[in-house]
Amino acid sequence: MDDDFYRDYILDHYRNPRNFGHLEHPDASADDTNPLCGDRIAMELQLTDGRVSDVRFSGKGCAISQASASMLTESIRGKTLEEIAKLPKDVVLENVGIGISPTRMKCATLGLRVLKSAAIGRIAAWPDEE
Amino acid sequence: MTSTLDTCDDAKAARVVADFPILARPTARGKRLVYLDSAATSQKPLAVIAAIDEYYREYNANIHRGVYEIAERATATFEAAREKLARFVNADPREIVWTRNATEAINLVAYSWGSANLRRGDAILLSELEHHSNLVPWQLLAERTGASLRFIPVDDRGELVLDDLDALLRDCKLVALAHVSNTLGTILPLETIVPRARRAGAVVLIDGAQGAPHLRVDVAALDADFYAFSGHKMLGPTGIGVLYGKRALLEAMPPFLTGGDMIRRVEYARTSFNDLPWKFEAGTSNIAGAIGLAAAAEYLNALDLDWVRAHERALTGYALERLGELEPRGLALYGPRDPQRISGVLSFNFADIHAHDLASILDTEGVCIRAGHHCTMPLMEKMGWSATARASFYVYNTRADVDALVDGLAKAARIFKI
């Protein structure tokens, strides 16, 4: 991985995650663990008229998995579950994927995988393996 | 052992480093390779690589069958390898069974001895710091037989608490313990536990995956019934390991895997089995692996296991001192703090930097460490750690490697603005 990978905005999202916590009555949710390292992410979605009106994530793990999930939650309001199910991996890799090593790609894509799992109601494929 | 050994024998360590070709290769970033993950797998000296190369180039043939020259040489060298490993742990060659690794050796005991000897109401005693390989096979055995699992607790420094050992040993048929914790480096007090377990009538298995590479093992003195270890953590190749078992126990045990080479006579309806140790070695063995592992054992003998221990203890002491400098900045060291109590493994976390991020930053400096749960998830859960960073030392590590680790951690602190 590159020396300069841990840019300020990644550290900021790691230390001050956005939309972190739980919804009282989520309409869709999922959680998963990266078996390689034990990183955990849960995603909860609230829908209004079929579109995401609120989102929360929770979890524990490295700066990459947590910052990636945090940034992801900032970009999905207003989307339908169908749209979320079709999100390309670039949606997270644009933020955190630059210079990342292959073994840590799962850290970057864990949040997206969990989000897609919530959208389709079952565990989704790894975005980097699609 | 003299005290001078404990002040780091850098001159001998430098000669050892020269025996490991991989350590002379810079990383893709042009950094010196600083390998601090020997608890996962060790590097291989030229002597081991050459022994494997020689077998494939000069006398590759199957063993125990061919009557031609190279087959005779392969068989003789393979069985000589067994004798060398027997001497390495002070056992009889008939008590040395080749397996793929320590995990397979433990599974062999769990399936063969365990299924034949455990009943409902029996107990299996483990410790809370076991690697998954010395936990999962016993969980499954307990499910199959109705036996129950018990655990010797560990304290918050990763030392076993033996206060209730007598109660834990009651109705206990099997005690299965690590020699050394792969996560914390704790050396288990086997000299205390094994005699008490034997007096209580339990069979004792030691998971020596982290023990045999670093500590002189004398199975006769230890008096354990089984001792399992892997070749690849002790300078040998992957895919070869050893199960030592007391002869009387091995004789009485049914075969585990069955097929060729482990038989005496096969009819369509029935089969009689081969003598020890071949009864447990179905199919063509990892011949090159056994030969390579014997070369590794000879290399360690030539280094002298007492020197290995003293070198690692000195290096651990130095690392505890250097890492201690970072404690005011948030470095948390886990496990016993006494080099006498640790075998070359240090687990830690650094402020709010996740262990995987630490490992990635250290990697940019050529420093290889492990991060994660180290296949001891229940221990991590008990201690409240989601992951730790782990540096582990072996014969080829020097104080310069410890310095590189500390410099890399300082870089991580800069990047994470600590």
Short mmCIF file of C-alpha atoms in Angstrom, two decimals, chain B:
data_model
loop_
_atom_site.label_atom_id
_atom_site.label_comp_id
_atom_site.label_asym_id
_atom_site.label_seq_id
_atom_site.Cartn_x
_atom_site.Cartn_y
_atom_site.Cartn_z
CA MET B 1 23.62 -20.61 30.20
CA THR B 2 25.78 -17.58 30.77
CA SER B 3 24.45 -14.08 31.17
CA THR B 4 26.45 -12.89 28.13
CA LEU B 5 24.06 -14.85 25.92
CA ASP B 6 21.24 -12.68 27.15
CA THR B 7 22.90 -9.51 25.92
CA CYS B 8 22.15 -10.39 22.27
CA ASP B 9 24.74 -12.31 20.33
CA ASP B 10 24.67 -10.01 17.30
CA ALA B 11 27.73 -11.54 15.67
CA LYS B 12 26.26 -15.04 15.60
CA ALA B 13 22.86 -13.63 14.60
CA ALA B 14 24.50 -11.93 11.61
CA ARG B 15 25.97 -15.27 10.51
CA VAL B 16 22.56 -16.87 10.88
CA VAL B 17 20.93 -14.14 8.76
CA ALA B 18 23.37 -14.98 5.96
CA ASP B 19 22.00 -18.55 5.89
CA PHE B 20 18.54 -17.30 4.83
CA PRO B 21 18.48 -16.26 1.15
CA ILE B 22 15.11 -14.48 1.42
CA LEU B 23 16.51 -12.02 3.97
CA ALA B 24 18.99 -10.73 1.40
CA ARG B 25 16.19 -9.75 -1.01
CA PRO B 26 14.87 -6.21 -0.67
CA THR B 27 11.13 -5.60 -0.81
CA ALA B 28 9.46 -4.11 -3.92
CA ARG B 29 9.91 -0.69 -2.28
CA GLY B 30 13.62 -1.32 -1.91
CA LYS B 31 13.44 -1.80 1.85
CA ARG B 32 15.34 -4.40 3.84
CA LEU B 33 13.01 -7.33 4.62
CA VAL B 34 12.35 -7.28 8.36
CA TYR B 35 10.52 -10.52 9.01
CA LEU B 36 8.70 -10.50 12.34
CA ASP B 37 6.01 -13.10 11.62
CA SER B 38 7.76 -16.37 12.41
CA ALA B 39 4.91 -17.46 14.68
CA ALA B 40 2.88 -17.71 11.44
CA THR B 41 5.64 -19.42 9.48
CA SER B 42 9.41 -19.28 9.64
CA GLN B 43 11.85 -18.52 6.85
CA LYS B 44 13.98 -21.37 5.47
CA PRO B 45 17.77 -21.65 5.59
CA LEU B 46 19.71 -22.69 2.50
CA ALA B 47 20.42 -26.08 4.13
CA VAL B 48 16.69 -26.92 4.07
CA ILE B 49 16.12 -25.61 0.54
CA ALA B 50 19.18 -27.59 -0.64
CA ALA B 51 18.02 -30.83 1.00
CA ILE B 52 14.65 -30.63 -0.76
CA ASP B 53 16.31 -29.68 -4.04
CA GLU B 54 18.74 -32.59 -3.73
CA TYR B 55 15.92 -35.10 -3.22
CA TYR B 56 14.03 -33.94 -6.31
CA ARG B 57 17.16 -33.66 -8.46
CA GLU B 58 19.01 -36.79 -7.40
CA TYR B 59 16.81 -39.52 -5.91
CA ASN B 60 13.11 -38.71 -6.32
CA ALA B 61 11.28 -42.03 -5.99
CA ASN B 62 8.49 -43.44 -3.87
CA ILE B 63 9.40 -45.02 -0.57
CA HIS B 64 8.85 -48.47 0.98
CA ARG B 65 8.28 -50.15 -2.40
CA GLY B 66 10.92 -49.75 -5.10
CA VAL B 67 13.92 -52.06 -5.12
CA TYR B 68 16.01 -49.90 -7.41
CA GLU B 69 18.84 -47.63 -6.26
CA ILE B 70 17.10 -44.26 -6.01
CA ALA B 71 14.05 -45.81 -4.32
CA GLU B 72 16.32 -47.41 -1.73
CA ARG B 73 18.02 -44.06 -1.18
CA ALA B 74 14.67 -42.25 -0.87
CA THR B 75 13.41 -44.79 1.68
CA ALA B 76 16.62 -44.69 3.69
CA THR B 77 16.74 -40.89 3.74
CA PHE B 78 13.04 -40.64 4.63
CA GLU B 79 13.41 -43.06 7.55
CA ALA B 80 16.66 -41.38 8.61
CA ALA B 81 14.67 -38.12 8.72
CA ARG B 82 12.26 -39.79 11.14
CA GLU B 83 15.19 -40.87 13.33
CA LYS B 84 16.54 -37.30 13.32
CA LEU B 85 13.17 -35.90 14.41
CA ALA B 86 12.94 -38.62 17.07
CA ARG B 87 16.32 -37.52 18.46
CA PHE B 88 15.22 -33.87 18.19
CA VAL B 89 12.46 -34.48 20.75
CA ASN B 90 14.12 -37.47 22.53
CA ALA B 91 11.66 -40.12 21.34
CA ASP B 92 11.80 -43.55 19.71
CA PRO B 93 11.47 -43.35 15.88
CA ARG B 94 8.43 -45.68 16.08
CA GLU B 95 6.72 -42.97 18.10
CA ILE B 96 7.18 -40.33 15.37
CA VAL B 97 4.23 -40.15 12.93
CA TRP B 98 4.47 -37.83 9.93
CA THR B 99 1.45 -35.60 9.45
CA ARG B 100 0.80 -32.50 7.37
CA ASN B 101 1.15 -30.19 10.37
CA ALA B 102 0.31 -29.85 14.06
CA THR B 103 -3.38 -29.40 13.20
CA GLU B 104 -3.54 -32.75 11.44
CA ALA B 105 -1.62 -34.38 14.29
CA ILE B 106 -4.18 -33.09 16.80
CA ASN B 107 -7.05 -34.21 14.59
CA LEU B 108 -5.47 -37.67 14.33
CA VAL B 109 -5.56 -37.98 18.12
CA ALA B 110 -9.07 -36.51 18.37
CA TYR B 111 -10.50 -38.97 15.82
CA SER B 112 -8.46 -42.07 16.56
CA TRP B 113 -7.79 -41.99 20.29
CA GLY B 114 -10.65 -39.66 21.20
CA SER B 115 -13.47 -41.47 19.45
CA ALA B 116 -12.36 -44.80 20.93
CA ASN B 117 -11.80 -43.61 24.50
CA LEU B 118 -14.20 -40.81 25.38
CA ARG B 119 -17.72 -41.32 26.71
CA ARG B 120 -20.56 -39.20 27.95
CA GLY B 121 -19.63 -37.76 31.34
CA ASP B 122 -15.91 -37.55 30.53
CA ALA B 123 -14.24 -34.16 30.50
CA ILE B 124 -11.62 -32.64 28.21
CA LEU B 125 -9.51 -29.92 29.81
CA LEU B 126 -8.06 -27.13 27.62
CA SER B 127 -6.87 -23.62 28.44
CA GLU B 128 -8.49 -20.33 27.48
CA LEU B 129 -5.56 -19.36 25.27
CA GLU B 130 -5.61 -22.27 22.82
CA HIS B 131 -5.23 -21.79 19.08
CA HIS B 132 -8.35 -22.85 17.16
CA SER B 133 -6.42 -25.96 16.06
CA ASN B 134 -6.30 -27.16 19.68
CA LEU B 135 -9.93 -26.22 20.35
CA VAL B 136 -12.15 -27.01 17.37
CA PRO B 137 -11.14 -30.73 17.10
CA TRP B 138 -12.05 -31.16 20.79
CA GLN B 139 -15.36 -29.31 20.38
CA LEU B 140 -16.30 -31.74 17.61
CA LEU B 141 -15.07 -34.72 19.64
CA ALA B 142 -17.19 -33.55 22.57
CA GLU B 143 -20.21 -33.31 20.26
CA ARG B 144 -19.60 -36.84 18.92
CA THR B 145 -19.06 -38.48 22.30
CA GLY B 146 -21.11 -36.41 24.74
CA ALA B 147 -17.96 -35.42 26.64
CA SER B 148 -17.71 -31.90 28.04
CA LEU B 149 -15.07 -29.20 27.64
CA ARG B 150 -13.42 -27.34 30.51
CA PHE B 151 -10.94 -24.52 30.43
CA ILE B 152 -8.04 -23.49 32.66
CA PRO B 153 -8.61 -19.73 32.97
CA VAL B 154 -6.01 -17.12 32.00
CA ASP B 155 -5.46 -13.89 33.91
CA ASP B 156 -5.32 -10.47 32.28
CA ARG B 157 -1.58 -10.87 31.55
CA GLY B 158 -2.17 -14.13 29.73
CA GLU B 159 -0.85 -16.45 32.43
CA LEU B 160 -2.73 -19.62 33.38
CA VAL B 161 -4.54 -19.56 36.73
CA LEU B 162 -3.98 -22.97 38.34
CA ASP B 163 -5.88 -22.38 41.61
CA ASP B 164 -8.70 -24.79 40.71
CA LEU B 165 -6.63 -27.27 38.72
CA ASP B 166 -7.49 -30.26 40.94
CA ALA B 167 -11.22 -29.65 40.53
CA LEU B 168 -10.80 -29.13 36.79
CA LEU B 169 -8.94 -32.45 36.52
CA ARG B 170 -11.72 -34.46 38.18
CA ASP B 171 -13.18 -37.06 35.73
CA CYS B 172 -10.91 -35.57 33.12
CA LYS B 173 -9.86 -38.06 30.41
CA LEU B 174 -7.79 -35.70 28.31
CA VAL B 175 -5.77 -32.55 28.88
CA ALA B 176 -4.79 -30.69 25.68
CA LEU B 177 -2.62 -27.60 26.07
CA ALA B 178 -0.37 -25.35 24.04
CA HIS B 179 3.31 -25.39 24.88
CA VAL B 180 3.49 -21.69 24.03
CA SER B 181 0.66 -19.25 23.29
CA ASN B 182 0.79 -18.14 19.65
CA THR B 183 -0.99 -14.89 20.54
CA LEU B 184 0.80 -13.79 23.71
CA GLY B 185 3.97 -15.87 23.75
CA THR B 186 3.19 -17.20 27.24
CA ILE B 187 5.19 -20.35 28.03
CA LEU B 188 2.73 -22.66 29.76
CA PRO B 189 3.80 -24.20 33.11
CA LEU B 190 3.75 -27.75 31.71
CA GLU B 191 6.22 -29.01 34.33
CA THR B 192 3.51 -28.24 36.91
CA ILE B 193 0.40 -29.27 34.98
CA VAL B 194 1.50 -32.46 33.21
CA PRO B 195 2.45 -34.48 36.35
CA ARG B 196 -0.80 -33.47 38.06
CA ALA B 197 -2.83 -34.36 34.98
CA ARG B 198 -1.09 -37.75 34.74
CA ARG B 199 -1.70 -38.42 38.45
CA ALA B 200 -5.36 -37.61 37.88
CA GLY B 201 -5.39 -40.30 35.18
CA ALA B 202 -5.73 -38.01 32.17
CA VAL B 203 -4.01 -38.49 28.83
CA VAL B 204 -2.02 -35.35 27.97
CA LEU B 205 -1.57 -33.81 24.53
CA ILE B 206 0.70 -30.82 23.98
CA ASP B 207 0.24 -28.55 20.95
CA GLY B 208 3.89 -27.81 20.33
CA ALA B 209 3.44 -25.71 17.19
CA GLN B 210 4.99 -22.70 18.98
CA GLY B 211 7.10 -24.79 21.35
CA ALA B 212 9.26 -27.15 19.27
CA PRO B 213 10.74 -24.33 17.12
CA HIS B 214 11.95 -22.34 20.11
CA LEU B 215 12.39 -24.49 23.22
CA ARG B 216 14.34 -27.69 23.71
CA VAL B 217 11.70 -30.44 23.75
CA ASP B 218 12.30 -33.67 25.65
CA VAL B 219 9.13 -35.71 25.44
CA ALA B 220 10.51 -38.33 27.84
CA ALA B 221 11.16 -35.73 30.54
CA LEU B 222 7.92 -33.87 29.79
CA ASP B 223 6.00 -37.17 30.08
CA ALA B 224 3.15 -35.98 27.85
CA ASP B 225 1.36 -38.72 25.92
CA PHE B 226 1.22 -36.79 22.66
CA TYR B 227 3.22 -33.85 21.35
CA ALA B 228 2.19 -32.28 18.02
CA PHE B 229 4.23 -29.84 15.95
CA SER B 230 4.59 -28.34 12.47
CA GLY B 231 7.69 -28.27 10.31
CA HIS B 232 7.13 -24.90 8.69
CA LYS B 233 7.37 -22.96 11.94
CA MET B 234 10.77 -24.49 12.74
CA LEU B 235 12.66 -23.60 9.54
CA GLY B 236 11.26 -26.60 7.61
CA PRO B 237 8.89 -26.71 4.64
CA THR B 238 5.10 -26.45 4.75
CA GLY B 239 2.99 -29.60 4.53
CA ILE B 240 5.00 -31.69 6.99
CA GLY B 241 4.45 -32.06 10.72
CA VAL B 242 4.93 -34.57 13.48
CA LEU B 243 2.78 -36.39 15.98
CA TYR B 244 4.82 -37.88 18.79
CA GLY B 245 2.81 -40.43 20.74
CA LYS B 246 3.72 -42.92 23.46
CA ARG B 247 4.13 -46.29 21.84
CA ALA B 248 1.57 -48.17 23.95
CA LEU B 249 -1.09 -45.58 23.16
CA LEU B 250 -0.32 -45.51 19.44
CA GLU B 251 -0.34 -49.35 19.34
CA ALA B 252 -3.82 -49.45 20.83
CA MET B 253 -5.28 -46.73 18.64
CA PRO B 254 -7.27 -47.51 15.50
CA PRO B 255 -5.99 -46.04 12.21
CA PHE B 256 -7.08 -42.52 11.27
CA LEU B 257 -6.70 -42.20 7.50
CA THR B 258 -6.63 -45.47 5.61
CA GLY B 259 -5.35 -46.65 2.25
CA GLY B 260 -1.94 -47.56 0.87
CA ASP B 261 1.32 -47.94 2.81
CA MET B 262 -0.46 -48.26 6.16
CA ILE B 263 -1.54 -51.87 5.56
CA ARG B 264 -0.02 -55.28 6.23
CA ARG B 265 -2.37 -57.46 4.22
CA VAL B 266 -5.48 -56.51 2.32
CA GLU B 267 -8.23 -58.88 1.25
CA TYR B 268 -11.46 -57.83 -0.43
CA ALA B 269 -13.34 -58.03 2.84
CA ARG B 270 -10.76 -57.12 5.47
CA THR B 271 -7.38 -55.58 6.12
CA SER B 272 -4.69 -55.90 8.73
CA PHE B 273 -2.65 -52.83 9.46
CA ASN B 274 1.01 -52.01 9.32
CA ASP B 275 3.29 -51.57 12.34
CA LEU B 276 3.97 -48.27 13.98
CA PRO B 277 4.45 -45.61 12.84
CA TRP B 278 3.35 -46.48 9.29
CA LYS B 279 -0.10 -47.53 10.52
CA PHE B 280 -0.89 -43.81 10.66
CA GLU B 281 0.73 -42.82 7.38
CA ALA B 282 -1.77 -43.63 4.63
CA GLY B 283 -0.83 -42.82 1.07
CA THR B 284 2.48 -41.49 -0.19
CA SER B 285 3.98 -39.25 2.48
CA ASN B 286 5.45 -35.80 1.96
CA ILE B 287 8.89 -37.31 1.33
CA ALA B 288 10.65 -34.08 0.40
CA GLY B 289 8.96 -32.40 3.34
CA ALA B 290 10.25 -34.96 5.83
CA ILE B 291 13.75 -34.71 4.39
CA GLY B 292 13.57 -30.90 4.52
CA LEU B 293 12.31 -30.95 8.08
CA ALA B 294 15.17 -33.23 9.15
CA ALA B 295 17.59 -30.71 7.63
CA ALA B 296 15.84 -27.99 9.65
CA ALA B 297 16.18 -30.01 12.87
CA GLU B 298 19.88 -30.54 12.16
CA TYR B 299 20.30 -26.84 11.50
CA LEU B 300 18.64 -26.00 14.83
CA ASN B 301 20.79 -28.60 16.61
CA ALA B 302 23.91 -27.03 15.12
CA LEU B 303 22.76 -23.58 16.28
CA ASP B 304 22.03 -25.13 19.70
CA LEU B 305 18.51 -24.84 21.11
CA ASP B 306 19.94 -23.21 24.25
CA TRP B 307 21.43 -20.45 22.08
CA VAL B 308 18.08 -20.13 20.23
CA ARG B 309 16.25 -19.64 23.52
CA ALA B 310 18.82 -17.23 24.93
CA HIS B 311 18.86 -15.21 21.69
CA GLU B 312 15.08 -14.91 21.59
CA ARG B 313 14.92 -14.06 25.27
CA ALA B 314 17.48 -11.30 24.82
CA LEU B 315 15.67 -9.98 21.76
CA THR B 316 12.34 -10.07 23.59
CA GLY B 317 13.87 -8.16 26.48
CA TYR B 318 15.22 -5.55 24.08
CA ALA B 319 11.86 -5.30 22.28
CA LEU B 320 9.97 -4.88 25.57
CA GLU B 321 12.34 -2.05 26.44
CA ARG B 322 12.04 -0.31 23.05
CA LEU B 323 8.26 -0.76 22.76
CA GLY B 324 7.97 0.48 26.33
CA GLU B 325 9.25 3.84 25.07
CA LEU B 326 6.02 4.19 23.12
CA GLU B 327 3.72 3.44 26.05
CA PRO B 328 3.30 7.12 26.98
CA ARG B 329 2.00 7.64 23.41
CA GLY B 330 -0.64 4.94 23.77
CA LEU B 331 1.11 1.67 23.00
CA ALA B 332 -0.49 -1.19 24.96
CA LEU B 333 1.59 -4.35 25.41
CA TYR B 334 -0.26 -7.59 26.17
CA GLY B 335 0.88 -10.83 27.74
CA PRO B 336 3.54 -11.44 30.39
CA ARG B 337 6.12 -8.62 30.54
CA ASP B 338 8.94 -10.92 31.63
CA PRO B 339 11.21 -12.28 28.84
CA GLN B 340 11.65 -15.41 30.97
CA ARG B 341 7.93 -16.09 30.62
CA ILE B 342 7.61 -15.38 26.88
CA SER B 343 8.86 -17.26 23.85
CA GLY B 344 9.55 -14.62 21.20
CA VAL B 345 5.98 -13.36 20.68
CA LEU B 346 4.76 -9.84 21.51
CA SER B 347 1.15 -8.71 21.03
CA PHE B 348 0.20 -5.06 21.20
CA ASN B 349 -2.06 -2.24 20.06
CA PHE B 350 -1.07 1.36 19.46
CA ALA B 351 -3.47 4.15 20.52
CA ASP B 352 -6.53 4.13 18.23
CA ILE B 353 -4.67 2.75 15.22
CA HIS B 354 -6.24 -0.55 14.20
CA ALA B 355 -3.79 -3.47 14.05
CA HIS B 356 -4.41 -3.91 10.30
CA ASP B 357 -3.58 -0.28 9.64
CA LEU B 358 -0.40 -0.69 11.70
CA ALA B 359 0.54 -3.77 9.68
CA SER B 360 -0.07 -1.93 6.40
CA ILE B 361 2.07 1.05 7.43
CA LEU B 362 4.85 -1.22 8.73
CA ASP B 363 4.71 -3.07 5.42
CA THR B 364 5.67 0.14 3.59
CA GLU B 365 8.92 -0.03 5.60
CA GLY B 366 9.53 -3.72 4.84
CA VAL B 367 8.46 -4.79 8.34
CA CYS B 368 6.24 -7.91 8.32
CA ILE B 369 4.00 -8.38 11.34
CA ARG B 370 0.70 -10.15 11.87
CA ALA B 371 -2.55 -8.38 12.72
CA GLY B 372 -5.89 -9.84 13.68
CA HIS B 373 -7.20 -12.50 16.04
CA HIS B 374 -4.33 -14.97 15.51
CA CYS B 375 -6.77 -17.91 15.38
CA THR B 376 -7.59 -17.40 19.06
CA MET B 377 -10.98 -15.71 18.77
CA PRO B 378 -12.31 -16.84 22.20
CA LEU B 379 -9.19 -15.44 23.92
CA MET B 380 -9.54 -12.12 22.05
CA GLU B 381 -13.19 -11.94 23.05
CA LYS B 382 -12.35 -12.66 26.70
CA MET B 383 -9.60 -10.03 26.75
CA GLY B 384 -11.82 -7.51 24.96
CA TRP B 385 -9.48 -7.05 21.99
CA SER B 386 -11.01 -6.98 18.51
CA ALA B 387 -7.53 -7.39 17.02
CA THR B 388 -3.91 -7.11 18.06
CA ALA B 389 -0.66 -6.53 16.22
CA ARG B 390 1.84 -9.33 16.78
CA ALA B 391 5.59 -9.31 16.28
CA SER B 392 7.34 -12.66 16.63
CA PHE B 393 11.05 -13.39 16.65
CA TYR B 394 13.24 -16.26 15.58
CA VAL B 395 16.87 -17.18 15.11
CA TYR B 396 17.48 -14.73 12.23
CA ASN B 397 16.11 -11.63 13.95
CA THR B 398 18.41 -8.97 15.34
CA ARG B 399 18.12 -5.82 17.40
CA ALA B 400 18.14 -3.91 14.09
CA ASP B 401 14.82 -5.64 13.31
CA VAL B 402 13.36 -4.45 16.61
CA ASP B 403 14.61 -0.93 15.83
CA ALA B 404 12.94 -1.10 12.40
CA LEU B 405 9.68 -2.12 14.10
CA VAL B 406 9.88 0.80 16.52
CA ASP B 407 10.75 3.24 13.69
CA GLY B 408 7.77 1.92 11.71
CA LEU B 409 5.49 2.44 14.70
CA ALA B 410 6.78 6.00 15.01
CA LYS B 411 5.86 6.50 11.33
CA ALA B 412 2.37 5.15 12.01
CA ALA B 413 2.06 7.62 14.89
CA ARG B 414 3.02 10.48 12.55
CA ILE B 415 0.50 9.39 9.89
CA PHE B 416 -2.27 9.00 12.44
CA LYS B 417 -1.23 12.24 14.16
CA ILE B 418 -0.68 10.73 17.58
#
